[in-house]
């Protein structure tokens, strides 16, 4: 930590020179990072800064539970909202069907053209040829 305290600072005139642009940007980034750490020092621990996070923190449990966000209407109380809900449901269903069709097409492409036994025979014959050479 003493090395950071004793670090020589470059003058503003030198940093304004054309060839010092990367150094200037680096110093500004370090300064901004230091200000951010000072601002949130009581909330961010050293462990949080030095470890990669294994968890995603959500501010709400709505996406975790796949809940419906927004207004909801049942039994014809608000027909406009019910129509919007039906459109969104159909759009989600269409996206799911499209995804399943794309996966099925991908599986179809990945099918084997040559059976395993035939491939094994070919491989052994190639290896025998390579040994002869």
C-alpha positions as a printed Julia matrix, in Angstrom:
133×3 Matrix{Float64}:
   0.0     0.0     0.0
   2.97    2.32    0.6
   3.97    1.97   -3.06
   0.63    3.48   -4.05
   1.1     6.36   -1.61
   4.65    7.11   -2.85
   3.73    6.84   -6.53
   4.86    9.84   -8.56
   2.03   11.71  -10.24
   2.47   13.09  -13.73
   1.73   16.75  -14.32
  -1.38   17.84  -16.16
   0.7    19.31  -19.0
   2.44   15.99  -19.67
  -0.83   14.06  -19.54
  -2.34   16.42  -22.12
   0.33   15.46  -24.68
  -0.86   13.36  -27.59
   1.34   10.31  -26.91
   0.19   10.14  -23.26
  -3.5     9.57  -24.07
  -3.52    5.92  -22.93
  -1.75    6.78  -19.68
  -4.19    9.65  -19.09
  -7.16    7.31  -19.64
  -5.64    4.71  -17.33
  -5.07    7.29  -14.57
  -8.62    8.64  -14.96
 -10.02    5.1   -14.77
  -8.01    4.38  -11.61
  -9.21    7.65  -10.09
 -12.85    6.84  -10.9
 -12.46    3.34   -9.47
 -10.95    4.75   -6.28
 -13.81    7.24   -5.95
 -16.35    4.45   -6.48
 -14.68    2.26   -3.89
 -14.63    5.16   -1.43
 -18.29    5.91   -2.12
 -19.43    2.32   -1.57
 -16.75    1.25    0.89
 -19.28    0.5     3.64
 -21.3    -1.79    1.31
 -18.56   -3.59   -0.64
 -16.22   -5.92    1.22
 -12.73   -6.97    0.13
 -14.01  -10.48   -0.48
 -16.63   -9.13   -2.85
 -13.99   -7.19   -4.78
 -11.51  -10.04   -5.18
 -13.78  -13.03   -5.79
 -15.9   -13.71   -8.79
 -19.56  -14.0    -7.92
 -21.19  -17.4    -8.18
 -24.66  -16.02   -7.64
 -27.02  -13.64   -9.4
 -28.84  -11.31   -7.05
 -32.36  -10.38   -8.06
 -34.14   -7.5    -6.38
 -37.49   -9.2    -6.88
 -38.68  -12.8    -6.73
 -40.94  -12.29   -9.79
 -38.43  -13.63  -12.39
 -37.42  -16.49  -10.09
 -40.97  -17.79   -9.82
 -42.01  -16.91  -13.42
 -44.81  -14.76  -12.09
 -46.93  -12.43  -14.21
 -45.89   -8.82  -13.95
 -48.35   -5.98  -14.35
 -52.11   -5.79  -14.39
 -54.26   -8.91  -14.39
 -57.98   -9.31  -15.05
 -60.26  -12.34  -14.74
 -63.88  -13.11  -15.54
 -64.44  -10.31  -18.06
 -63.83   -7.5   -15.56
 -61.38   -5.73  -17.9
 -61.65   -7.14  -21.43
 -58.76   -5.05  -22.79
 -56.32   -6.4   -20.2
 -57.57   -9.95  -20.8
 -57.03   -9.53  -24.55
 -53.46   -8.28  -23.94
 -52.78  -11.22  -21.61
 -54.05  -13.66  -24.27
 -51.84  -12.06  -26.95
 -48.79  -12.3   -24.69
 -49.58  -15.93  -23.86
 -49.93  -16.78  -27.57
 -46.66  -14.97  -28.36
 -44.83  -16.94  -25.66
 -46.35  -20.19  -26.93
 -45.34  -19.39  -30.53
 -41.77  -18.63  -29.41
 -41.62  -21.93  -27.51
 -42.9   -23.89  -30.53
 -40.4   -22.13  -32.8
 -37.55  -22.99  -30.43
 -38.61  -26.65  -30.32
 -38.77  -26.78  -34.12
 -35.26  -25.3   -34.38
 -33.95  -27.9   -31.9
 -35.63  -30.7   -33.87
 -34.05  -29.43  -37.1
 -30.65  -29.33  -35.36
 -31.08  -32.91  -34.14
 -32.03  -33.96  -37.68
 -28.78  -32.42  -38.98
 -26.76  -34.22  -36.33
 -28.04  -37.68  -37.34
 -25.38  -40.22  -38.25
 -24.79  -40.85  -41.94
 -22.46  -43.8   -41.25
 -23.2   -46.46  -38.61
 -20.69  -46.97  -35.79
 -19.62  -50.46  -36.91
 -18.84  -49.26  -40.43
 -16.88  -46.31  -39.07
 -14.88  -48.62  -36.77
 -13.99  -50.93  -39.71
 -12.92  -47.96  -41.81
 -10.81  -46.53  -38.98
  -9.02  -49.85  -38.39
  -8.27  -50.22  -42.12
  -6.88  -46.67  -42.19
  -4.71  -47.41  -39.16
  -3.37  -50.59  -40.82
  -2.51  -48.58  -43.94
  -0.74  -45.94  -41.82
   1.28  -48.67  -40.04
   2.44  -50.1   -43.37
   3.7   -46.7   -44.48
